Tab-separated table of C-alpha atoms in Angstrom:
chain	number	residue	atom	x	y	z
A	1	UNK	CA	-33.481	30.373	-11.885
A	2	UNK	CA	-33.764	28.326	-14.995
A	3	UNK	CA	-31.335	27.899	-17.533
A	4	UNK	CA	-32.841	28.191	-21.034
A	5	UNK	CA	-32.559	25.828	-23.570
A	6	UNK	CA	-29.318	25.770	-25.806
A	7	UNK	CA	-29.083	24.845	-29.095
A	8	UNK	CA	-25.422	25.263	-28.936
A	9	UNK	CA	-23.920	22.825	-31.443
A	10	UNK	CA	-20.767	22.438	-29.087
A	11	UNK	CA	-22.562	21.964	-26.058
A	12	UNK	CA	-25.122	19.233	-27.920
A	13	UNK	CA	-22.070	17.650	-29.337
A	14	UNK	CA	-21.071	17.349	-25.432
A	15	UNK	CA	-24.289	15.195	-25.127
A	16	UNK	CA	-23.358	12.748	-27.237
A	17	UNK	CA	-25.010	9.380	-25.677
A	18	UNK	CA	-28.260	8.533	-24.583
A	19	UNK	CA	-30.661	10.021	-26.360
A	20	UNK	CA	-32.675	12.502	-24.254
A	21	UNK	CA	-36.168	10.271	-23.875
A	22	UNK	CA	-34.084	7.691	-22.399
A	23	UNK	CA	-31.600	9.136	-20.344
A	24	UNK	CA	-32.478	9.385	-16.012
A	25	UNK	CA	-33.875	12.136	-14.544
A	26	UNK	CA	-31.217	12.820	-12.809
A	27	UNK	CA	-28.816	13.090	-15.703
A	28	UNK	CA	-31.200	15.468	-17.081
A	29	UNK	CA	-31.206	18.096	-14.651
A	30	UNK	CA	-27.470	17.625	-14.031
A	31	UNK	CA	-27.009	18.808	-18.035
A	32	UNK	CA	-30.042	21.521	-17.515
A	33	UNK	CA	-27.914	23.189	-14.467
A	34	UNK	CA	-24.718	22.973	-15.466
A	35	UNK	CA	-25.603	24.186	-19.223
A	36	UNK	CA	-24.816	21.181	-20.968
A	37	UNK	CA	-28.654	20.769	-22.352
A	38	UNK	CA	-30.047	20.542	-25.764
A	39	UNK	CA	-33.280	21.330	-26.823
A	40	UNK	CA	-35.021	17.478	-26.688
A	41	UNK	CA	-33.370	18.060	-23.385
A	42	UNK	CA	-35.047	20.554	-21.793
A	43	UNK	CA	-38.125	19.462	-23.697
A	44	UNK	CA	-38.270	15.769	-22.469
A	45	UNK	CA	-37.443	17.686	-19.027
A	46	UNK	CA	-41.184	19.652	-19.433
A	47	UNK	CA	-42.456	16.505	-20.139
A	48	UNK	CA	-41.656	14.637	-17.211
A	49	UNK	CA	-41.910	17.671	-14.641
A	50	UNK	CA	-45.306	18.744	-16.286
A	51	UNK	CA	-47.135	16.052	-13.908
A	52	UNK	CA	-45.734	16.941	-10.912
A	53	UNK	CA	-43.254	19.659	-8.766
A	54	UNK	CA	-40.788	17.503	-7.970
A	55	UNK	CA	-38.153	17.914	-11.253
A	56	UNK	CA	-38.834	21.831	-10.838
A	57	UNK	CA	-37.555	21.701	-7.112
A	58	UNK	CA	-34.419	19.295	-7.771
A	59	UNK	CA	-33.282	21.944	-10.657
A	60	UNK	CA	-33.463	24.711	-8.176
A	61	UNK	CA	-31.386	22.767	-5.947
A	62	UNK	CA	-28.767	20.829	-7.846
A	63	UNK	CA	-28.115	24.394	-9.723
A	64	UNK	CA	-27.972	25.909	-6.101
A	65	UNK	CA	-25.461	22.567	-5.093
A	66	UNK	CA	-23.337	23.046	-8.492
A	67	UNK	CA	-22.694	26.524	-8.185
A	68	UNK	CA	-21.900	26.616	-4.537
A	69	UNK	CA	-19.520	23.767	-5.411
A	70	UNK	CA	-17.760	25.492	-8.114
A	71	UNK	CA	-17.174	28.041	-5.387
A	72	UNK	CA	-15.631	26.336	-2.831
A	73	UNK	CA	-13.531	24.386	-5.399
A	74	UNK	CA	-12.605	27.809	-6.911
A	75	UNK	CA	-11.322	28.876	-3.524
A	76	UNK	CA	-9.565	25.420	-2.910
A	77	UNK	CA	-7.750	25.579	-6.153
A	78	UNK	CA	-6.998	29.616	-6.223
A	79	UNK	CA	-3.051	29.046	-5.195
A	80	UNK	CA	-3.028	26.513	-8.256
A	81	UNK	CA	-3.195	29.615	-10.863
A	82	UNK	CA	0.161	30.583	-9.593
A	83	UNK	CA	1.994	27.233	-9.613
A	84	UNK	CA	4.412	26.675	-12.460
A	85	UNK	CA	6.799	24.470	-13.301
A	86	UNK	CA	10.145	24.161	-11.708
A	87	UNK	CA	12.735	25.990	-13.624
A	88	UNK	CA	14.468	23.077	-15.620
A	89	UNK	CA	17.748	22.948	-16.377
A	90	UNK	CA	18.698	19.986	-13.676
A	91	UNK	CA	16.446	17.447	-12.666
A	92	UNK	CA	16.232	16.650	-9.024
A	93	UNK	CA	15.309	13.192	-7.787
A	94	UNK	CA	14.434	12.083	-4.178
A	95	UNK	CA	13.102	9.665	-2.058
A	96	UNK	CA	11.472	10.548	1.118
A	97	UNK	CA	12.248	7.429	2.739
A	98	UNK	CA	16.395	7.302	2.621
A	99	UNK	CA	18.768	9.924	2.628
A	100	UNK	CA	20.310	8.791	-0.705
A	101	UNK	CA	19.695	11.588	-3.497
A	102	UNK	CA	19.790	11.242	-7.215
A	103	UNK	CA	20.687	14.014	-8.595
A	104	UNK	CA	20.510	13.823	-12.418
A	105	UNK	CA	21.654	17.125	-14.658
A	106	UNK	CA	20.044	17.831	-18.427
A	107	UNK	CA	22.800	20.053	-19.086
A	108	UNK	CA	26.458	20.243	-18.011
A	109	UNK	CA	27.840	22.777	-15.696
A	110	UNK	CA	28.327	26.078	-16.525
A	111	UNK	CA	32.006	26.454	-17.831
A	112	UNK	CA	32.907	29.794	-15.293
A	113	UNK	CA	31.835	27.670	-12.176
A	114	UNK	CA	31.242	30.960	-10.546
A	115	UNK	CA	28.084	31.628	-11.919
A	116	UNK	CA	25.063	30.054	-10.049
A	117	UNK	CA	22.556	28.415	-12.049
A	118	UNK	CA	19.503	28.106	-10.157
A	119	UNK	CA	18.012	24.858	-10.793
A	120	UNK	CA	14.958	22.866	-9.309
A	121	UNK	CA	13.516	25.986	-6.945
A	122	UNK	CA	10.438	27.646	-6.445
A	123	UNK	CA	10.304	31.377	-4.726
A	124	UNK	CA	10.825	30.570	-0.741
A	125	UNK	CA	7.129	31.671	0.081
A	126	UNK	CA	5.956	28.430	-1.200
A	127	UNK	CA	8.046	26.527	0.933
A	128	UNK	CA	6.851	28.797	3.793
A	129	UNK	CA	3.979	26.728	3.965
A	130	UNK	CA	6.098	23.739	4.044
A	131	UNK	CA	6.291	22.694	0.063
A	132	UNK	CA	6.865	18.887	0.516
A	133	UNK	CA	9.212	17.026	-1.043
A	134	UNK	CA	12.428	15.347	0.057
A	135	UNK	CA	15.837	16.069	0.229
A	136	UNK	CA	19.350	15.153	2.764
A	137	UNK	CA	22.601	15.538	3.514
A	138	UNK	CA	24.681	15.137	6.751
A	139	UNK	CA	23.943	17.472	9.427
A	140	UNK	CA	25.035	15.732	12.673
A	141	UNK	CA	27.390	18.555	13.961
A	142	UNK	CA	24.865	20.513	14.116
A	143	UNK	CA	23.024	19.429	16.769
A	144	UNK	CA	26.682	18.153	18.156
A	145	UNK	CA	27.545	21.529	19.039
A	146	UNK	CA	24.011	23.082	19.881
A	147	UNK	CA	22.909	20.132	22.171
A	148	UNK	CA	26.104	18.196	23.618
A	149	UNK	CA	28.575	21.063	24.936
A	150	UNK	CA	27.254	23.031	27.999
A	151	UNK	CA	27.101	26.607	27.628
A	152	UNK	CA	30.429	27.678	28.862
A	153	UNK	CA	30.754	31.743	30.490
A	154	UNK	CA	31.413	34.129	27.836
A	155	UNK	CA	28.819	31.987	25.656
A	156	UNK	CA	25.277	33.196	24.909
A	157	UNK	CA	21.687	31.418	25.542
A	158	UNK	CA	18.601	32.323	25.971
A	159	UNK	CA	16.824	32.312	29.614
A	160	UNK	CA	16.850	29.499	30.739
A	161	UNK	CA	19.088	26.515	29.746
A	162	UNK	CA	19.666	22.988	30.259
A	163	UNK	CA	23.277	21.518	31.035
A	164	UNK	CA	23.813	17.582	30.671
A	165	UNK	CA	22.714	15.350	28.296
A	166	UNK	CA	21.737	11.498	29.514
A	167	UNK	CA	23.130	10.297	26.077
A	168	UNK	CA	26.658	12.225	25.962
A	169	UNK	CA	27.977	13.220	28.940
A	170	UNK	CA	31.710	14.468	29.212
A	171	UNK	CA	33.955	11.591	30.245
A	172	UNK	CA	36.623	14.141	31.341
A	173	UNK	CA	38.229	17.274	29.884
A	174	UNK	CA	37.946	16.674	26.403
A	175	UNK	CA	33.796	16.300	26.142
A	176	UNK	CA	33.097	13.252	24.131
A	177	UNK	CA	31.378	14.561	21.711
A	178	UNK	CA	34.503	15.824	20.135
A	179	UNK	CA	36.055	12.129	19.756
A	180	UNK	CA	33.106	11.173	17.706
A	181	UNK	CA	32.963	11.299	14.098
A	182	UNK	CA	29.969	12.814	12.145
A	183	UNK	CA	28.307	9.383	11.560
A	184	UNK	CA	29.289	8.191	14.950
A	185	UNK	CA	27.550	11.171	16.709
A	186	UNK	CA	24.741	10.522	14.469
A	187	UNK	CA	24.409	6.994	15.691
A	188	UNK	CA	24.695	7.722	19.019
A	189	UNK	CA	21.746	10.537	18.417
A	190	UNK	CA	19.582	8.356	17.275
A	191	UNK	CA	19.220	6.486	20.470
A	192	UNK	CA	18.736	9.447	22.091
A	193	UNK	CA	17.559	12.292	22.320
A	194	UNK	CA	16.228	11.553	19.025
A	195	UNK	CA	12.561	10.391	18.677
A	196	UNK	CA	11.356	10.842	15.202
A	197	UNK	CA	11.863	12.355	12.196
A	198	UNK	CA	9.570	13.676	9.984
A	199	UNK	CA	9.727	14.239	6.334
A	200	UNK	CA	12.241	17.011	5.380
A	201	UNK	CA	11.420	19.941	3.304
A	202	UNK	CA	13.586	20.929	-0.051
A	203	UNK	CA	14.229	24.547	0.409
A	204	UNK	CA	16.493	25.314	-2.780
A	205	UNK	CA	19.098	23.713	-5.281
A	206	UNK	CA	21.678	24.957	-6.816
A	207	UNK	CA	25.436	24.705	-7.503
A	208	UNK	CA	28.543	25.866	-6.272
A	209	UNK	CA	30.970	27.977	-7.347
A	210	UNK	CA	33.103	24.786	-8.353
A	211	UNK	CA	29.596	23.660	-10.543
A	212	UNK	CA	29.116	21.008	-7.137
A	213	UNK	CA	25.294	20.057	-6.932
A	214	UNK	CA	23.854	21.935	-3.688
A	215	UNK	CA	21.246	21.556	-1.621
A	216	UNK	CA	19.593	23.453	0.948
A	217	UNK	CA	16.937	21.628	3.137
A	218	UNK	CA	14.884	21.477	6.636
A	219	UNK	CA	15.090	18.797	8.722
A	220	UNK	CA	12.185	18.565	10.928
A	221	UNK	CA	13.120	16.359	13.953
A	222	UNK	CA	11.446	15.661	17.328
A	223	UNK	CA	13.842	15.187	20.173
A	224	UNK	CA	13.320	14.702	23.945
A	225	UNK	CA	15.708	15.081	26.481
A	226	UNK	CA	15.771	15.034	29.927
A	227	UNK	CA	17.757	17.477	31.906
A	228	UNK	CA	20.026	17.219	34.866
A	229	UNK	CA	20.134	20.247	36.300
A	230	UNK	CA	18.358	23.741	35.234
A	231	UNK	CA	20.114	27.495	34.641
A	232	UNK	CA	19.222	30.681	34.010
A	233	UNK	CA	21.534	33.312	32.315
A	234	UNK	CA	22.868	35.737	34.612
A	235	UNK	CA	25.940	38.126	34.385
A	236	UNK	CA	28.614	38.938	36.623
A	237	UNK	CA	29.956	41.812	38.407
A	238	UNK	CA	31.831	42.838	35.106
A	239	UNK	CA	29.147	41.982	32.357
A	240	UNK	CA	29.884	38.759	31.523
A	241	UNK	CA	27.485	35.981	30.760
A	242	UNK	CA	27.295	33.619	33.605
A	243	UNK	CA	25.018	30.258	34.054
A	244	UNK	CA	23.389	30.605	37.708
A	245	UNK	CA	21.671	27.591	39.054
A	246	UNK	CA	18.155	27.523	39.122
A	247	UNK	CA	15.773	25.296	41.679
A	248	UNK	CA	13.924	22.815	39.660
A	249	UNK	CA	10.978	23.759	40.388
A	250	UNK	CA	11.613	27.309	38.623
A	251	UNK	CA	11.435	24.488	35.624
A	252	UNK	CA	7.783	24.185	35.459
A	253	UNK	CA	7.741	28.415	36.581
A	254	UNK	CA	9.119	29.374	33.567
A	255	UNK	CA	8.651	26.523	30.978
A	256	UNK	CA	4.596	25.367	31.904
A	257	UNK	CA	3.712	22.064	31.787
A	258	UNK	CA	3.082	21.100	28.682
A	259	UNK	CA	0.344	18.473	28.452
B	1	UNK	CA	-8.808	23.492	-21.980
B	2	UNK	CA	-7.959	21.963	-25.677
B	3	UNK	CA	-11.038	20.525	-26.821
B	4	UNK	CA	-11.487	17.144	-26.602
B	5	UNK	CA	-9.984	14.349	-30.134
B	6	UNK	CA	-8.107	17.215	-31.471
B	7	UNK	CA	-4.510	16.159	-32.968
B	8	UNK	CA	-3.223	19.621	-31.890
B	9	UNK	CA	-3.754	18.407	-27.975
B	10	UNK	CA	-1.243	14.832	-28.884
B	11	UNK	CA	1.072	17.324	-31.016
B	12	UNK	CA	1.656	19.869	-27.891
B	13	UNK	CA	2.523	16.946	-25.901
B	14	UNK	CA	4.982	15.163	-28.447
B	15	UNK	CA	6.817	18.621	-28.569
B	16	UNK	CA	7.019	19.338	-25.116
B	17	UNK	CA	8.091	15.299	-24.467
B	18	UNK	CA	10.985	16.361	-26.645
B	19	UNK	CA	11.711	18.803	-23.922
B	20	UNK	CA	10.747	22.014	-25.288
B	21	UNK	CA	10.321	23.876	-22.036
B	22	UNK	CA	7.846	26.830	-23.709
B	23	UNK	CA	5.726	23.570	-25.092
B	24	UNK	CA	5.743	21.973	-21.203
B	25	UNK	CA	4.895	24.899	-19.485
B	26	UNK	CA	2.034	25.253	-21.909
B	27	UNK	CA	1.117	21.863	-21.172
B	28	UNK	CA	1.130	22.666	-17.529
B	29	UNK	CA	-1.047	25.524	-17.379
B	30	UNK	CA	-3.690	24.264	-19.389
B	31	UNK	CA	-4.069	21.011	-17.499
B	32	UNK	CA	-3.188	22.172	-13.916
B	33	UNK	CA	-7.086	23.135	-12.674
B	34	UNK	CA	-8.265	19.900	-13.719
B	35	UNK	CA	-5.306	17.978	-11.964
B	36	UNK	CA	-5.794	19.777	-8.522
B	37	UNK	CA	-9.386	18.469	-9.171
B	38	UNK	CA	-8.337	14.862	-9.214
B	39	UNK	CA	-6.288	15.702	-6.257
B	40	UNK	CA	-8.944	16.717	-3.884
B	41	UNK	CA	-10.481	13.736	-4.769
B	42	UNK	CA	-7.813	11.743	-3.067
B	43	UNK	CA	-5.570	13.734	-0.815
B	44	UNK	CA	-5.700	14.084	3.248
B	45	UNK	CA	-7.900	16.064	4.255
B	46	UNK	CA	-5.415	17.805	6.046
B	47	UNK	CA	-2.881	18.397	3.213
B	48	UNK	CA	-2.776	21.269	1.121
B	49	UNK	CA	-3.389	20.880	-2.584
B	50	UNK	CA	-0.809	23.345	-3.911
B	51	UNK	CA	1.939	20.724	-1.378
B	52	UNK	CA	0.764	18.134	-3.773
B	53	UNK	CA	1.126	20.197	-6.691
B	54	UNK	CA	4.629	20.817	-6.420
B	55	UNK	CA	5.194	16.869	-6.280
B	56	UNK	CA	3.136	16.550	-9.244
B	57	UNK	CA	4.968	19.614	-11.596
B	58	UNK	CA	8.275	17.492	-9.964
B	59	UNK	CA	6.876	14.508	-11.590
B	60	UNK	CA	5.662	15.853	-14.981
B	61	UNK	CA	8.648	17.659	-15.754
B	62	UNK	CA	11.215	14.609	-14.746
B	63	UNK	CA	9.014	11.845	-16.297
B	64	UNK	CA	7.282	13.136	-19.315
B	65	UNK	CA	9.823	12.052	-21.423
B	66	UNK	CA	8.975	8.282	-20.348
B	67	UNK	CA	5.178	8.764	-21.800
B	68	UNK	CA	4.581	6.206	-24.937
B	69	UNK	CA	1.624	7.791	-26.600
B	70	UNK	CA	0.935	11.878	-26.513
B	71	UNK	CA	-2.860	10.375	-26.795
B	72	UNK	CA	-2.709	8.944	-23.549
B	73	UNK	CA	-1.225	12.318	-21.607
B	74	UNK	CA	-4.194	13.146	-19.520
B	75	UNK	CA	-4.655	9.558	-18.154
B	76	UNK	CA	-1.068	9.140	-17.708
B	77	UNK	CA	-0.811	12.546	-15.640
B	78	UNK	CA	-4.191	11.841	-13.737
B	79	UNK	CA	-2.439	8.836	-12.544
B	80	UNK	CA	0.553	10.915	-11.386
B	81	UNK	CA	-1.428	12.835	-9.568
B	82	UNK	CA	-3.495	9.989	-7.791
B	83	UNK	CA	-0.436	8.241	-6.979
B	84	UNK	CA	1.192	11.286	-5.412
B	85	UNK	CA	-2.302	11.750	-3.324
B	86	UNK	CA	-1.714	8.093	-1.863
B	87	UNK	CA	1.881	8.261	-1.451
B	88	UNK	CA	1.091	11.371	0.822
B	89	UNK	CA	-1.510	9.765	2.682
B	90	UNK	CA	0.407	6.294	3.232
B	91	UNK	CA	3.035	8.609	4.673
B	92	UNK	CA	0.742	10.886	6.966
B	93	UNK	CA	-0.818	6.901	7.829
B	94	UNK	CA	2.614	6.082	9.311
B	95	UNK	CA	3.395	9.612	10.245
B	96	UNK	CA	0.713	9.319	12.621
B	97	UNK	CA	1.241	5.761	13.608
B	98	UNK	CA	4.160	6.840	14.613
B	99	UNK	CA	3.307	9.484	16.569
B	100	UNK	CA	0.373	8.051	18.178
B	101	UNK	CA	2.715	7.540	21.733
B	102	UNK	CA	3.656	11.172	22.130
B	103	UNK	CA	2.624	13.545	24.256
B	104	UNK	CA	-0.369	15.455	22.221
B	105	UNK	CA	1.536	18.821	22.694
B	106	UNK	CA	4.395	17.310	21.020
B	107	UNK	CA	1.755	17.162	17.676
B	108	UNK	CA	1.467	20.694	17.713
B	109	UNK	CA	5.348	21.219	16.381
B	110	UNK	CA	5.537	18.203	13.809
B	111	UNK	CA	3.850	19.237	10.912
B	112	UNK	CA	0.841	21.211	9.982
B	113	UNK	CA	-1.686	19.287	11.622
B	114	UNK	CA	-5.195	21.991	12.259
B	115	UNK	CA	-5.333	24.646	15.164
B	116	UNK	CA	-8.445	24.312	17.020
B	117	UNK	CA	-8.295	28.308	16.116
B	118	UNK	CA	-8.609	26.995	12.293
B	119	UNK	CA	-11.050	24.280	12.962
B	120	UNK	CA	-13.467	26.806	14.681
B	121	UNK	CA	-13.601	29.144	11.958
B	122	UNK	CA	-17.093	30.100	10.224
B	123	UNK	CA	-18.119	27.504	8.350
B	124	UNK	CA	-18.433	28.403	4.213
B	125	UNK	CA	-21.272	27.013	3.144
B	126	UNK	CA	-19.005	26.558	-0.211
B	127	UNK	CA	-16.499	24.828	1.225
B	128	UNK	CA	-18.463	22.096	2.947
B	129	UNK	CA	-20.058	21.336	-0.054
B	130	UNK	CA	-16.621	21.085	-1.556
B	131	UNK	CA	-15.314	18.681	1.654
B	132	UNK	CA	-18.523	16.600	1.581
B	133	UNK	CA	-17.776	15.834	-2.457
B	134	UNK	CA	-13.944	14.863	-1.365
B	135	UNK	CA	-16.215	12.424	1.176
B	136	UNK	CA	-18.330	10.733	-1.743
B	137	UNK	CA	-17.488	7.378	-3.109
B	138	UNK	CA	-14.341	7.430	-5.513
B	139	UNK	CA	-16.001	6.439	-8.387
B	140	UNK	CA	-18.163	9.819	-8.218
B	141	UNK	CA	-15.328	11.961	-6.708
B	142	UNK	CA	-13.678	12.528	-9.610
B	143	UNK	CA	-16.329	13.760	-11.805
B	144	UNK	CA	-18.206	15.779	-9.423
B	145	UNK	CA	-14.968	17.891	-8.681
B	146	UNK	CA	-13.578	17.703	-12.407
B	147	UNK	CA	-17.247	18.986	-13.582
B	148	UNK	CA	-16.246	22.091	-11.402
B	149	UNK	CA	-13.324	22.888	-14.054
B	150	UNK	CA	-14.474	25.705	-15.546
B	151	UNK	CA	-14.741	24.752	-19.310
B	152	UNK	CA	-14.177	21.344	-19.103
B	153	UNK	CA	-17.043	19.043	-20.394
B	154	UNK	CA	-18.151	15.702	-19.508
B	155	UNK	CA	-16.080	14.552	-23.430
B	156	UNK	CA	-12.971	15.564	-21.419
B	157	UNK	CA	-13.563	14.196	-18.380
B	158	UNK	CA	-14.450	11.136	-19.926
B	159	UNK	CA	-11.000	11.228	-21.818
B	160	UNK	CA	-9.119	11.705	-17.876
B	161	UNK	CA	-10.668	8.710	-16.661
B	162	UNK	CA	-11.184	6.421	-19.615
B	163	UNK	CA	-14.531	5.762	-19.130
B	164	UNK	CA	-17.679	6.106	-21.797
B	165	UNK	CA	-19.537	9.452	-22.049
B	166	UNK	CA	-22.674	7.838	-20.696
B	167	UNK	CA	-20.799	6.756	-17.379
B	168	UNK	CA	-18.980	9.694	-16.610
B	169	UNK	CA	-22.538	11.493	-16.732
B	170	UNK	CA	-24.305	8.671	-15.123
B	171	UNK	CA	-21.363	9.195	-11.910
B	172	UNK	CA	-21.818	12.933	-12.193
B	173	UNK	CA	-25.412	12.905	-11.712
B	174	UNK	CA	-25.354	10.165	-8.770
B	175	UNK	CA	-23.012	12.305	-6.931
B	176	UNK	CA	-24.990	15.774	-7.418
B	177	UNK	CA	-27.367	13.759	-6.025
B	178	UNK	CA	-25.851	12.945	-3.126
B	179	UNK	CA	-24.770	16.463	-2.686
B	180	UNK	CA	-27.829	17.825	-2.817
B	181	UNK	CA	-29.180	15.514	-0.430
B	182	UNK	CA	-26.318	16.191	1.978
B	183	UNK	CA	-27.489	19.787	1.466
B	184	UNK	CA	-31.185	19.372	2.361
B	185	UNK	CA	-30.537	17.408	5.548
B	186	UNK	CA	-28.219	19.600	6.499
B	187	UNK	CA	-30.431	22.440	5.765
B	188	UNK	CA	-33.179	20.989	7.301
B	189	UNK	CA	-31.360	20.334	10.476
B	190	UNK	CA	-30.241	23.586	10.937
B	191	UNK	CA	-33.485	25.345	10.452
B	192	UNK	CA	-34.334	22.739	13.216
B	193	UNK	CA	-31.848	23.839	15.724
């Protein structure tokens, strides 16, 4: 399907350049398909493809090419349409590669610190699909009490859990993990079980009730650990939530081998 | 998209550079299409472009006030854009440097790397053409995908990459070339098979 020649004074004004008698072939049926083409265009286009096939059969295609382009870029680009700017009235400045944050505000705090002014967010579906860009804060209890302190009966898990840790074990009845401070545990966590971590993922920002910059984040960390000894969750005779020792080889039963 | 030379375009920008949020959302709609064209010219493959987009709107909104000249907007946020596209791919680079002594399962819970479910899909005709032209020499890239910006002539594009008229169209037609030839072996092997 041919395009027919337009003397549309916008679209000529477009072509601004070589003249049409002197531009390439190629640049000729690149402005015939996508529309761009004046007049002398399409008639210095005759005049070359009157001799021979060829020109008629590269139209056909590079309009074929260019729209099925457009398409695909169309559908690469839909999500785009819906993208606005962040609502501004704080900027929010991060680096990926250190945990310090700059956070910088346009405006002051709101004088009743109760109210929550939403600052640098998106809605959460975005970051669903992992909307990447930095953000951190101190989490190291976290993973202090979900991955140092055995479960203990009375305590909930799921199936089957591990008990010991080869990089803090309990020196006696207090567990060490409890002498440690935040940045200590933290230090100690990175020579193990921690392996990487990968770029967080800002979630929200906000403030306070006080007007105190917050902000909510993923950390996305790979650990390994090795275990000592394997459990399942039982119960007892009266209900309550017991660790029963499991053969090691139920390990590889229940968990697979992962490889 | 504003047409190309015309003082309204550099007044739009001087407004919204004086932080009139109305004035930089306008600015941000109107120039967001052909900005997630320079993108897939140089993001990873495997990132999304609307990931990138949020680091670009970041960008914009906190650094707009440091742009000189309102003529110079589109270059200046074409370069935000590229630079966010390398950043991410220097940090997938050591990303997967890094990872490169794990166990391979260990991949499939850092990040959003492709399923072999995804990979296996039907292929779009469409979108191969559109992954080939992210495959083409950088100096055609970037008009080949910002000629698929619906209005947006080879004048503008020209203005987004500070180049002459004559080379932007020059580049465009190389790389259609190379697209279509892509195309026709591709067709031709496939009516082969």
């Amino acid at each position: 399907m041919m395009n027919p020649p337009d003397d549309n004074p916008s679209n000529q004004q477009s072509n601004i350049g070589v003249p049409a008698d002197q531009v390439s072939l190629d640049v000729l049926i690149t402005r015939l398909a996508d529309g761009d083409a004046a007049s002398a265009d399409w008639e210095e286009f005759q005049i070359r493809a009157a001799a021979e096939h060829a020109p008629w059969q590269q139209l056909a295609e590079e309009q074929y090419v260019a729209r099925k382009l457009r398409e695909g870029f169309a559908k690469a680009v839909a999500g785009v349409e819906h993208l606005e700017l962040p609502t501004v009235n704080q900027t929010f400045i991060a680096t990926a590669a250190n945990i310090d944050v700059e956070f910088k505000t346009s405006e002051e705090a709101p004088a009743n610190p109760s109210e929550r002014t939403q600052g640098f967010s998106w809605p959460r579906h975005l970051f669903r699909n992992y909307g990447g860009w930095a953000a951190a804060a101190a989490v190291a209890l976290l993973w202090t009490i979900n991955g140092a302190v055995p479960l203990l009966p009375g305590e909930r898990g799921s199936g089957i859990t591990a008990a010991g840790n080869s990089s803090l074990r309990n020196d006696g009845a207090v567990p060490v993990a409890l002498n440690l401070s935040a940045d200590q545990h933290y230090q100690k966590y990175l020579e193990a079980p921690f392996v990487q971590e990968l770029q967080p993922l800002l979630l929200e920002t906000g403030r306070d009730e006080n007007g105190k910059p917050m902000v909510t984040y993923m950390r996305r960390i790979i650990e390994r650990r090795g275990f000592d000894s394997v459990y399942r969750e039982g119960s007892d005779a009266y209900g309550n939530a017991v660790r029963i020792p499991s053969a090691a080889s139920n390990f590889e039963a229940s968990f697979g081998t992962m490889q | 998209m504003p047409a190309a030379g015309q003082n309204a375009g550099s007044d739009e920008v001087a407004i919204a550079m004086q932080g009139d949020e109305q004035a930089r959302s306008a600015l941000w709609r109107t120039h967001r299409r052909w900005l997630a064209a320079i993108l897939l010219s140089h993001k990873p493959r495997e990132v999304e472009v609307e990931d990138l987009m949020q680091d670009v709107a970041v960008k914009f909104v906190s650094k707009l006030h440091t742009l000189r000249d309102p003529a110079a907007f589109r270059p200046w946020l074409r370069q935000i854009a590229v630079n966010a596209a390398r950043e991410c791919a220097r940090s997938r680079k050591r990303e997967r440097e890094e990872r490169s002594g794990l166990d391979p399962a260990t991949l499939e819970l850092s990040g959003r790397g492709r399923s072999d479910g995804e990979m296996a899909k039907v292929r779009d005709e469409a979108v191969e053409l559109l992954e080939y032209a992210q495959t083409l020499p950088p100096e055609f890239r970037e008009p080949v995908l910002l000629r698929c910006v619906k209005g947006m002539s080879c004048r503008q594009i020209s203005e987004v990459l500070t180049l002459p008229i004559t080379t932007i169209e020059t580049r465009l037609s190389r790389g259609r070339r190379m697209l279509r030839e892509e195309w026709l072996r591709k067709t031709e092997a496939s009516d082969g098979a």
